[in-house]
């Protein structure tokens, strides 16, 4: 299965090569991020997006931005490192993966002796490890969630929690890729996901590219689609999950969860353990990014709203834990009442998770 | 209060003058519809839209399209009348107002003696009566629903059930205009209403033009806005209401009703009695228009979805009666269990409906 790579090193290793997701589905454009400005701009305007992917891109971008500082003194290098990490951290507030990845990079630097160039080499290895761990995590999430996708399943998803959002085959889409690979027939309905249309632009693009039948619907049509009996289950990603299992994800997720609950449909969240944030007791403590109203007001050069109207544009919402059937992670499946403290979930409905090893537990990434 | 007129006669009476709603909010463009092609095209591509407005525009357009036939024999004229009425009727299936208006025009023609030009004059008078009745109905709906809008109220609406959708001050927006006129502070949240953005383009335009504070949100943000306590009540229009009170309205209405129910918020439907269809036992019998996938796939020249993806684009959904707190009509307020057979609802929460007379009961318009 040829899945796209949304974030990787450039061949020379001097840049982070990303797929510019703002250009999809019209054009497949790759961009090389080198400077700190490149990196912050690409994350800020969602050229690279998705909680796992921005963690990886942030860590890798920190490395490429620091290349010109490799000949500085260790003290100067570390000052620049801290300043750059702070700038990258400030680009987007909701997903926990980004600060987690940056904390891990800073901890790595603190543990390395020697020159700036020693530290840089260690940081490069750490960022590469983050990327490779994410790839492995995606596959484990897919394996753990695979029993949920039976032959003939009709799955609703929201936004894009696919290959474009991660270093691997995605989170919510991972079991769909694996089910398709295993010969199971699966149909995906995807909310277009206003305002930035990650569903119609990105999820529809990567699934149809893989030959998986996908139908785009308006966000407002999901509830009536469920009422009509066309959906078997919902599966979405997550940007941050609080200790009690409350899930922050793209705005509109809560509405989908409400509709799923009303229609008696299972509502699954698929996310790596790096998305779990046990430091927050519940979803009320998750910072919700409010983005520019222009995302709703304009599309390209077309103005959609009158200038006199206000616009409220929260990028995320919180789905309370009681509406979540299960949270599928790389270390297993967690069910209500959620308790992530052991760092290990159930081994899935059919125990088809022999390959799981808890190499990346919650504590090791925090 | 200067409210725009979305449908009216041109000064010479030879055309239906409409505001071309596909051009809003960018440009306020009026168009004169004369031929049967003009009329069908304008209704079909939603240049004129809204259940009451398309009924009126259809009836008035039938008149202007028949002007060239006024010198024909009565038999030839009536053949053209039937053919044109059938063409207009086929433009849009969901709202009952359009077939109702056309049936009324055909019944009018059948009752008139004399020449084709006699019939045409009677049809013009009938279409004018429809327009004027609609204006009066809007005001009565507004008066009946006014007690629901207390000072400081925060109201969520979906799509556009305003002046642009009717011959008067709207249905769902009518009490908001009257509350504003009465000096009550009212804030409106409006779903942008994908795919055609009637909320952000039209409702935001006409409310902000009237000086009423309006905030546009993504459709998917309504549920979390309710969860945050920012909404006091919901009020929407309707395209057709079945005998049991099931309501067909713009897709996404059902999702909003689900969220309102979950959060304990009242969910009101405001509609003229011409929207009631007692011939249909429940919402399952309401035909739901499926529109072109291009409405989701493209915006202007911008392609939003990959060509390989399917698109499902139902224009309407059905909200079951048990989720509707009350249906506010021109003849009063109906509450569950809905019984429209008497043709008269309650006189509203505060009885401020002295001006209501049941000149347009359900039976007289059917």
XYZ file of C-alpha atoms in Angstrom:
732
model
C 0.000 0.000 0.000
C 1.596 3.248 -1.147
C 0.749 5.813 1.496
C 2.056 9.319 1.107
C 4.658 10.696 3.509
C 3.509 14.032 4.798
C 6.694 14.881 6.771
C 10.227 13.610 6.135
C 13.835 14.755 5.844
C 14.927 16.206 2.517
C 17.509 13.986 0.772
C 20.386 16.198 1.957
C 18.985 16.316 5.486
C 19.093 20.115 5.556
C 15.335 20.627 5.383
C 12.013 19.212 6.528
C 10.169 18.164 3.383
C 6.408 18.503 3.803
C 3.414 18.129 1.555
C 1.858 21.610 1.484
C -1.652 20.657 2.575
C -3.065 24.065 1.717
C -2.550 23.162 -1.973
C -4.509 19.893 -1.829
C -6.458 18.439 -3.500
C -5.686 20.626 -6.495
C -1.910 20.190 -6.514
C 0.554 17.907 -4.772
C 3.265 20.379 -3.786
C 6.196 19.526 -1.542
C 7.993 22.259 0.344
C 11.344 22.239 2.107
C 11.363 24.024 5.453
C 14.753 25.273 6.596
C 14.652 28.448 8.691
C 12.735 29.018 11.902
C 10.440 31.341 9.938
C 9.734 28.589 7.392
C 8.850 26.164 10.145
C 6.613 28.469 12.178
C 4.861 29.770 9.104
C 4.171 26.277 7.756
C 2.702 25.092 11.058
C 0.803 28.325 11.687
C -0.971 28.430 8.359
C -1.590 24.670 8.386
C 0.642 23.768 5.440
C 1.553 20.936 7.783
C -1.202 20.006 10.215
C -2.569 17.204 12.353
C -1.552 16.769 15.978
C 1.113 14.087 15.421
C 2.467 15.709 12.257
C 2.978 19.123 13.819
C 4.837 17.501 16.714
C 7.182 15.799 14.276
C 7.525 18.787 11.967
C 8.189 21.020 14.975
C 10.980 18.767 16.250
C 12.527 18.247 12.815
C 12.176 21.925 11.979
C 13.952 22.834 15.196
C 16.907 20.789 13.928
C 17.088 22.352 10.467
C 16.648 25.845 11.887
C 19.607 25.219 14.209
C 21.993 24.047 11.455
C 23.480 27.554 10.978
C 24.170 27.668 14.752
C 26.220 24.465 14.852
C 29.506 26.388 14.871
C 28.468 28.689 17.702
C 29.489 28.185 21.299
C 27.400 25.732 23.274
C 25.909 28.598 25.310
C 24.904 30.609 22.260
C 23.534 27.475 20.589
C 21.408 26.655 23.621
C 20.042 30.178 23.781
C 18.989 29.909 20.156
C 17.577 26.428 20.796
C 15.391 27.723 23.617
C 14.266 30.742 21.624
C 13.387 28.652 18.556
C 11.601 26.018 20.634
C 9.517 28.764 22.244
C 8.624 30.206 18.849
C 7.576 26.844 17.466
C 5.635 26.036 20.638
C 3.591 29.233 20.264
C 2.383 28.456 16.752
C -0.588 26.327 17.816
C -1.926 25.809 21.330
C -4.415 22.926 21.338
C -2.591 19.747 20.379
C -0.350 18.430 23.139
C 1.946 16.626 20.688
C 3.811 19.784 19.742
C 4.862 20.854 23.266
C 5.558 17.181 24.076
C 7.890 16.844 21.115
C 9.664 20.094 21.930
C 10.069 19.132 25.587
C 11.614 15.890 24.473
C 14.033 17.758 22.211
C 15.025 20.113 25.038
C 15.511 17.193 27.426
C 17.667 15.473 24.800
C 19.862 18.542 24.411
C 20.319 18.799 28.176
C 21.591 15.237 28.347
C 24.263 15.582 25.670
C 27.782 16.700 26.439
C 30.204 18.494 24.184
C 29.936 21.025 21.424
C 26.962 22.598 19.732
C 27.470 20.283 16.810
C 27.316 17.292 19.171
C 24.002 18.557 20.466
C 22.709 19.148 16.976
C 23.560 15.580 15.981
C 21.738 14.264 19.038
C 18.726 16.450 18.262
C 18.635 15.143 14.702
C 18.654 11.585 15.995
C 15.903 12.414 18.473
C 13.697 14.033 15.803
C 14.245 11.031 13.544
C 13.258 8.772 16.431
C 10.082 10.818 16.896
C 9.233 10.372 13.230
C 9.903 6.650 13.263
C 8.046 6.125 16.526
C 5.080 7.965 15.064
C 5.084 5.685 12.016
C 5.165 2.645 14.275
C 2.469 4.102 16.519
C 0.167 4.672 13.576
C 0.496 1.064 12.524
C -0.157 -0.182 16.057
C -3.212 2.051 16.352
C -4.395 0.601 13.057
C -3.871 -2.944 14.265
C -5.607 -2.261 17.569
C -8.575 -0.647 15.849
C -8.780 -3.111 12.978
C -11.296 -5.377 14.770
C -13.710 -2.420 14.841
C -13.873 -2.297 11.028
C -15.764 -5.359 9.877
C -16.259 -6.311 6.239
C -18.857 -4.011 4.667
C -18.539 -1.365 7.374
C -19.686 2.167 6.730
C -17.552 4.567 8.733
C -18.043 8.255 9.407
C -14.986 10.355 10.121
C -14.414 14.054 10.632
C -11.490 16.233 9.579
C -8.287 14.430 8.626
C -6.616 11.994 10.980
C -4.855 10.191 8.183
C -1.446 9.859 6.637
C -1.401 13.601 6.036
C -1.816 14.253 9.755
C 0.950 11.928 10.924
C 4.304 10.487 9.990
C 2.647 7.171 9.123
C -0.720 5.801 7.995
C -2.719 8.037 10.278
C -4.701 7.433 13.441
C -8.441 7.321 12.688
C -7.706 6.267 9.103
C -5.060 3.672 10.052
C -7.548 0.820 10.658
C -9.352 1.771 7.449
C -6.143 1.424 5.449
C -5.405 -1.897 7.135
C -8.968 -3.189 6.625
C -8.766 -2.258 2.954
C -5.370 -3.942 2.685
C -6.867 -7.048 4.290
C -9.549 -7.154 1.594
C -12.432 -5.930 3.740
C -14.913 -3.714 1.960
C -15.157 -0.414 3.761
C -16.965 2.776 2.830
C -15.995 6.070 4.411
C -18.248 9.081 4.823
C -16.282 12.169 5.658
C -17.606 15.499 6.882
C -16.139 18.202 4.695
C -15.052 19.870 7.988
C -15.461 23.596 7.772
C -13.842 25.954 7.714
C -10.628 24.530 6.279
C -12.213 21.501 4.620
C -9.674 18.954 5.828
C -12.322 16.293 5.200
C -13.189 17.096 1.605
C -9.730 18.305 0.640
C -7.449 15.910 2.537
C -9.238 12.799 3.797
C -11.125 12.388 0.516
C -7.855 12.881 -1.346
C -5.744 10.377 0.527
C -8.465 7.705 0.747
C -9.478 7.924 -2.904
C -5.780 7.860 -3.819
C -5.568 4.530 -1.957
C -8.641 3.202 -3.776
C -10.940 3.332 -0.761
C -14.511 4.467 -1.524
C -15.139 7.813 0.136
C -18.181 10.070 0.117
C -17.966 13.710 1.151
C -20.937 15.224 2.987
C -21.655 18.617 4.483
C -20.971 18.721 8.218
C -24.656 19.376 8.808
C -25.649 16.219 6.917
C -23.941 13.726 9.247
C -26.782 13.560 11.762
C -29.463 12.862 9.169
C -27.182 10.321 7.483
C -27.000 8.493 10.812
C -30.766 8.780 11.217
C -31.129 7.154 7.791
C -29.091 4.171 8.989
C -26.202 4.743 6.573
C -23.452 4.797 9.206
C -22.207 1.850 11.314
C -19.632 3.611 13.427
C -17.695 6.849 13.831
C -13.963 7.137 14.259
C -12.030 10.362 14.670
C -8.596 11.496 15.777
C -7.712 13.718 18.718
C -5.564 16.752 19.396
C -5.455 16.321 23.152
C -7.100 13.912 25.578
C -7.504 14.866 29.238
C -7.006 12.469 32.152
C -10.732 11.707 32.369
C -11.005 10.860 28.655
C -12.460 14.172 27.431
C -11.263 14.614 23.857
C -10.303 17.829 22.082
C -10.524 17.453 18.329
C -11.484 19.524 15.276
C -14.587 21.657 15.789
C -17.648 19.632 14.800
C -16.422 16.448 16.468
C -18.681 17.052 19.453
C -21.678 17.494 17.157
C -20.874 14.172 15.476
C -20.494 12.468 18.851
C -23.869 13.837 19.982
C -25.527 12.469 16.857
C -23.781 9.100 17.233
C -24.926 8.814 20.825
C -28.496 9.703 19.894
C -28.542 7.041 17.174
C -26.861 4.361 19.281
C -23.722 4.267 17.147
C -20.249 3.629 18.556
C -17.992 6.661 18.602
C -14.289 5.826 18.636
C -11.272 8.073 19.076
C -7.961 6.865 17.653
C -4.851 8.620 18.896
C -1.280 7.935 19.897
C -0.435 7.968 23.575
C 1.455 11.192 22.907
C -1.976 12.829 22.650
C -2.889 11.890 26.224
C -2.367 14.690 28.703
C -2.817 13.355 32.238
C -1.822 16.753 33.618
C -5.262 18.077 32.679
C -8.093 16.661 34.808
C -10.734 17.215 32.127
C -11.497 18.885 28.824
C -12.349 22.261 30.342
C -8.622 22.744 30.922
C -7.677 22.158 27.271
C -6.815 25.452 25.543
C -9.009 25.878 22.473
C -7.386 27.740 19.605
C -9.548 30.493 18.092
C -8.432 31.115 14.537
C -8.977 34.067 12.240
C -12.527 34.736 11.140
C -11.181 35.009 7.611
C -11.167 31.204 7.479
C -14.970 31.400 7.460
C -15.334 34.765 5.755
C -13.245 34.148 2.663
C -12.362 31.380 0.278
C -9.495 32.465 -1.899
C -10.537 35.852 -3.236
C -14.260 35.231 -2.669
C -15.775 37.058 0.296
C -18.498 34.873 1.859
C -19.762 37.063 4.690
C -20.694 40.724 4.905
C -18.012 42.839 6.616
C -20.442 43.948 9.343
C -20.981 40.411 10.665
C -18.923 39.024 13.528
C -17.336 35.616 13.144
C -16.519 33.133 15.873
C -14.031 30.507 14.729
C -12.962 28.035 17.394
C -10.742 25.451 15.698
C -11.526 22.673 18.171
C -14.205 21.450 20.511
C -14.294 19.064 23.440
C -16.243 15.812 23.378
C -16.966 14.633 26.905
C -15.634 11.207 27.826
C -19.128 9.793 28.391
C -19.822 10.098 24.652
C -16.682 8.204 23.654
C -17.148 4.442 23.249
C -13.437 3.722 23.315
C -10.074 5.395 22.779
C -7.791 3.299 20.597
C -4.107 3.998 21.129
C -0.840 2.420 20.135
C -0.726 0.619 23.485
C -4.240 -0.780 23.275
C -7.906 0.074 23.559
C -9.157 2.092 26.526
C -12.828 1.900 27.460
C -14.928 3.889 29.920
C -14.243 4.759 32.663
C -10.979 5.813 31.149
C -7.860 5.170 33.186
C -4.664 5.874 31.317
C -2.434 5.680 34.386
C -1.237 2.142 33.641
C 0.000 3.179 30.222
C -1.592 0.133 28.612
C -5.095 -0.469 27.250
C -6.971 -3.651 26.460
C -5.653 -5.693 23.624
C -8.642 -4.956 21.382
C -11.863 -6.799 20.721
C -10.200 -9.723 19.018
C -6.821 -9.737 20.664
C -5.152 -9.181 17.295
C -2.514 -7.031 18.859
C 0.367 -9.405 19.377
C 2.797 -6.885 17.942
C 2.082 -4.259 20.565
C 4.916 -3.386 22.827
C 4.721 -0.412 25.098
C 7.863 1.263 23.828
C 6.220 4.637 23.941
C 4.178 4.858 27.075
C 2.539 8.022 28.272
C 5.279 8.745 30.765
C 8.153 8.202 28.388
C 6.881 10.857 25.987
C 5.905 13.456 28.570
C -37.439 49.467 9.748
C -36.234 49.279 6.156
C -36.345 45.618 5.215
C -35.370 44.603 1.717
C -37.976 43.261 -0.710
C -36.700 40.023 -2.200
C -39.591 39.524 -4.664
C -41.845 42.192 -6.195
C -43.338 43.353 -9.477
C -41.152 45.486 -11.718
C -42.506 49.053 -12.065
C -44.100 48.252 -15.439
C -45.563 45.015 -14.119
C -44.053 42.998 -16.943
C -41.426 41.227 -14.841
C -40.782 39.724 -11.422
C -38.012 41.750 -9.850
C -35.872 39.666 -7.529
C -32.700 40.186 -5.560
C -30.231 37.725 -7.069
C -29.230 35.913 -3.894
C -26.331 34.107 -5.560
C -24.568 37.507 -5.735
C -24.879 38.299 -2.018
C -23.191 39.445 0.113
C -20.712 40.780 -2.437
C -23.183 42.655 -4.623
C -26.818 43.681 -4.357
C -28.068 42.826 -7.842
C -31.712 42.917 -8.866
C -32.909 40.864 -11.816
C -36.121 41.035 -13.803
C -37.627 37.653 -14.661
C -39.920 37.619 -17.688
C -39.890 34.363 -19.649
C -40.659 30.893 -18.348
C -36.955 30.099 -18.788
C -35.984 33.103 -16.645
C -38.341 32.013 -13.905
C -37.358 28.337 -13.825
C -33.679 29.121 -14.014
C -33.841 31.670 -11.185
C -35.679 29.246 -8.889
C -33.566 26.250 -9.891
C -30.212 27.864 -9.235
C -31.457 29.572 -6.073
C -31.217 33.155 -7.300
C -34.560 33.347 -5.531
C -34.904 30.887 -2.660
C -36.731 30.228 0.582
C -39.946 28.253 0.705
C -42.338 31.229 0.815
C -40.348 33.267 -1.717
C -40.254 30.536 -4.330
C -44.014 30.080 -4.009
C -44.536 33.772 -4.646
C -41.912 34.027 -7.380
C -43.371 30.944 -9.060
C -46.887 32.402 -9.084
C -45.749 35.862 -10.207
C -43.404 34.363 -12.783
C -46.254 32.315 -14.197
C -48.054 35.597 -14.844
C -45.182 37.373 -16.568
C -44.364 34.286 -18.646
C -47.995 34.223 -19.848
C -48.094 37.884 -20.945
C -47.172 37.006 -24.583
C -50.076 34.508 -24.603
C -52.753 37.029 -23.619
C -53.940 37.431 -27.233
C -54.224 33.691 -27.825
C -57.488 31.807 -27.662
C -58.589 30.757 -24.211
C -57.839 27.100 -25.026
C -54.319 27.819 -26.258
C -53.702 30.094 -23.255
C -54.807 27.403 -20.833
C -52.570 24.826 -22.491
C -49.613 27.148 -22.052
C -50.672 27.916 -18.484
C -50.692 24.218 -17.584
C -47.369 23.565 -19.307
C -45.683 26.532 -17.618
C -47.112 25.637 -14.217
C -45.763 22.104 -14.617
C -42.320 23.413 -15.523
C -42.185 25.773 -12.557
C -43.506 23.042 -10.238
C -40.642 20.735 -11.266
C -37.877 23.187 -10.360
C -37.678 22.241 -6.676
C -39.429 19.377 -4.897
C -39.177 19.838 -1.138
C -41.013 23.014 -0.158
C -44.780 22.667 -0.335
C -45.306 26.404 -0.878
C -44.452 26.234 -4.564
C -46.998 23.548 -5.578
C -49.528 25.198 -3.243
C -49.100 28.550 -4.957
C -49.342 27.008 -8.422
C -52.458 25.022 -7.486
C -54.028 28.214 -6.288
C -53.174 29.934 -9.571
C -54.671 27.066 -11.590
C -57.812 27.092 -9.444
C -58.099 30.840 -9.980
C -57.850 30.445 -13.757
C -60.543 27.776 -13.738
C -62.967 30.087 -11.956
C -62.639 33.021 -14.341
C -64.826 33.383 -17.425
C -64.017 35.129 -20.678
C -60.884 35.690 -22.717
C -57.267 34.786 -22.101
C -56.606 38.358 -21.143
C -59.377 38.172 -18.533
C -57.695 35.102 -17.062
C -54.298 36.776 -17.099
C -55.688 39.762 -15.190
C -57.205 37.443 -12.604
C -53.923 35.549 -12.292
C -52.032 38.793 -11.749
C -54.435 39.748 -8.994
C -54.075 36.304 -7.436
C -50.267 36.431 -7.500
C -50.362 39.916 -5.977
C -52.660 38.576 -3.276
C -50.171 35.775 -2.569
C -47.377 38.318 -2.188
C -49.412 40.547 0.085
C -50.697 37.647 2.145
C -47.136 36.456 2.593
C -46.072 39.881 3.834
C -48.941 39.884 6.303
C -48.178 36.298 7.336
C -44.565 37.160 8.081
C -45.615 39.987 10.332
C -48.127 37.794 12.159
C -45.498 35.069 12.626
C -43.191 37.724 14.026
C -45.866 38.962 16.407
C -46.725 35.446 17.534
C -43.068 34.547 18.102
C -42.081 37.877 19.650
C -42.748 36.675 23.223
C -40.053 34.021 22.691
C -37.357 36.682 22.197
C -36.753 38.317 25.541
C -34.430 41.260 26.080
C -30.813 40.072 25.916
C -31.686 36.839 24.155
C -29.031 34.936 22.256
C -30.647 33.119 19.345
C -29.206 30.451 17.075
C -30.639 30.139 13.589
C -29.730 28.038 10.581
C -29.855 28.909 6.880
C -31.939 31.953 5.928
C -35.568 32.234 6.908
C -35.542 35.992 6.660
C -36.718 38.772 4.419
C -34.723 37.247 1.561
C -36.702 34.003 1.871
C -40.148 35.577 1.884
C -42.193 38.463 0.573
C -42.027 40.151 3.977
C -39.820 40.255 7.073
C -39.176 36.519 7.094
C -40.355 33.704 9.303
C -37.619 32.696 11.777
C -36.114 36.184 11.569
C -39.454 38.010 11.824
C -39.592 38.004 15.652
C -35.938 39.062 15.728
C -36.696 42.097 13.550
C -39.701 42.949 15.713
C -37.763 42.458 18.966
C -35.015 44.748 17.655
C -37.626 47.290 16.569
C -39.127 47.128 20.072
C -35.732 47.991 21.566
C -34.909 44.548 22.905
C -31.265 43.575 22.706
C -30.908 40.431 20.706
C -27.810 38.635 19.443
C -28.045 36.144 16.615
C -25.660 33.274 15.994
C -26.077 31.873 12.513
C -24.657 28.632 11.150
C -22.927 29.414 7.882
C -25.078 26.628 6.388
C -23.082 24.619 3.933
C -23.003 24.087 1.105
C -24.603 27.275 -0.197
C -23.829 29.419 2.845
C -27.253 30.983 3.172
C -26.390 31.717 6.793
C -23.109 33.542 6.299
C -24.046 35.095 2.971
C -27.713 35.959 3.456
C -28.815 35.918 7.093
C -25.655 37.715 8.206
C -26.188 40.226 5.399
C -29.801 41.094 6.075
C -29.445 41.182 9.882
C -26.294 43.297 9.892
C -27.943 45.591 7.340
C -30.736 46.097 9.882
C -28.226 46.816 12.666
C -28.811 43.547 14.527
C -25.651 41.955 16.002
C -24.947 38.712 14.192
C -22.119 36.209 14.573
C -21.380 33.614 11.917
C -20.162 30.192 13.053
C -19.265 26.983 11.266
C -22.136 24.496 11.242
C -20.029 22.128 13.313
C -19.512 24.771 16.018
C -23.172 25.121 17.010
C -23.221 22.149 19.386
C -20.146 23.254 21.325
C -21.498 26.818 21.429
C -24.631 25.431 23.094
C -22.494 23.370 25.461
C -20.673 26.569 26.421
C -24.010 28.167 27.394
C -23.868 30.867 24.718
C -27.288 30.120 23.189
C -30.703 30.684 24.804
C -32.931 29.293 22.078
C -32.974 28.127 18.473
C -35.404 29.272 15.822
C -35.465 28.082 12.214
C -37.802 28.156 9.245
C -39.358 25.201 7.443
C -39.823 24.035 3.883
C -42.588 21.557 4.627
C -44.246 20.376 7.820
C -46.049 17.014 7.911
C -49.316 16.377 9.717
C -47.536 15.019 12.800
C -45.247 18.065 13.077
C -42.132 16.559 11.471
C -40.256 19.461 9.853
C -38.260 19.449 6.624
C -35.773 22.291 6.531
C -32.251 22.995 5.248
C -29.808 20.162 5.859
C -28.170 20.635 9.240
C -31.393 21.648 10.971
C -31.765 18.166 12.448
C -28.214 18.320 13.826
C -29.009 21.662 15.470
C -32.238 20.260 16.929
C -30.365 17.259 18.354
C -27.858 19.546 20.019
C -30.613 21.819 21.356
C -32.458 18.842 22.829
C -29.282 17.529 24.436
C -28.585 20.899 26.041
C -32.157 21.510 27.162
C -32.675 24.481 24.847
C -35.990 25.281 23.179
C -36.076 24.610 19.454
C -38.695 26.627 17.594
C -39.862 26.421 14.008
C -41.426 29.525 12.469
C -43.404 29.022 9.276
C -46.538 30.189 7.533
C -49.497 27.851 7.447
C -48.828 27.439 3.727
C -45.853 25.291 4.795
C -48.099 22.782 6.584
C -48.882 19.723 4.523
C -51.544 17.644 6.277
C -51.627 15.270 3.305
C -48.337 13.767 4.528
C -48.654 11.748 7.747
C -45.013 12.262 8.735
C -41.619 13.465 7.584
C -40.671 10.200 5.889
C -43.122 11.133 3.129
C -41.494 14.504 2.417
C -39.448 14.378 -0.801
C -35.860 15.446 -0.050
C -34.121 17.247 -2.887
C -30.615 15.971 -3.648
C -28.647 18.697 -5.343
C -25.490 18.578 -7.434
C -22.314 17.479 -5.694
C -20.655 20.501 -7.283
C -22.207 22.621 -4.538
C -19.810 20.908 -2.135
C -16.993 20.201 -4.581
C -16.436 23.680 -5.955
C -16.573 27.264 -4.848
C -16.381 29.509 -7.836
C -13.394 28.245 -9.812
C -11.800 26.551 -6.792
C -12.071 22.762 -6.691
C -12.436 21.629 -3.073
C -12.628 17.847 -3.434
C -10.623 15.333 -5.453
C -12.482 14.121 -8.561
C -12.365 10.490 -7.361
C -14.442 11.189 -4.242
C -18.204 10.722 -4.225
C -20.375 13.490 -2.856
C -23.773 13.177 -1.224
C -25.629 16.480 -1.117
C -29.128 16.306 0.322
C -30.452 19.868 0.493
C -32.822 19.204 3.382
C -33.304 16.996 6.386
C -36.235 16.105 8.584
C -36.402 17.033 12.255
C -38.846 14.765 14.086
C -41.736 16.488 15.827
C -40.615 15.314 19.271
C -37.562 17.584 18.989
C -39.604 20.668 18.134
C -40.656 22.747 21.138
C -43.272 24.706 19.192
C -44.222 25.653 15.656
C -45.044 29.335 15.359
C -47.346 30.175 12.460
C -49.334 33.134 11.271
C -52.420 31.711 12.992
C -50.730 31.082 16.329
C -48.350 28.838 18.202
C -48.715 25.065 17.964
C -47.200 22.901 20.683
C -46.710 19.148 20.969
C -48.606 16.975 20.266
C -49.111 18.939 17.091
C -52.640 19.139 15.760
C -53.023 21.495 12.837
C -56.494 20.329 11.892
C -58.249 23.250 13.581
C -56.261 25.757 11.547
C -55.534 27.860 14.601
C -52.771 27.654 17.200
C -52.508 29.133 20.663
C -52.314 32.883 20.862
C -48.704 32.848 22.000
C -47.153 33.034 25.407
C -48.305 36.570 26.080
C -51.410 36.750 23.967
C -49.944 39.632 21.998
C -51.683 38.473 18.852
C -54.760 40.652 18.712
C -54.184 41.330 15.052
C -54.399 37.688 14.020
C -57.261 36.792 11.806
C -57.312 33.445 10.148
C -57.677 34.760 6.617
C -55.217 32.198 5.347
C -56.015 28.943 7.021
C -54.447 25.671 6.023
C -57.463 24.612 4.034
C -57.855 27.843 2.115
C -54.322 27.602 0.737
C -54.348 23.894 -0.057
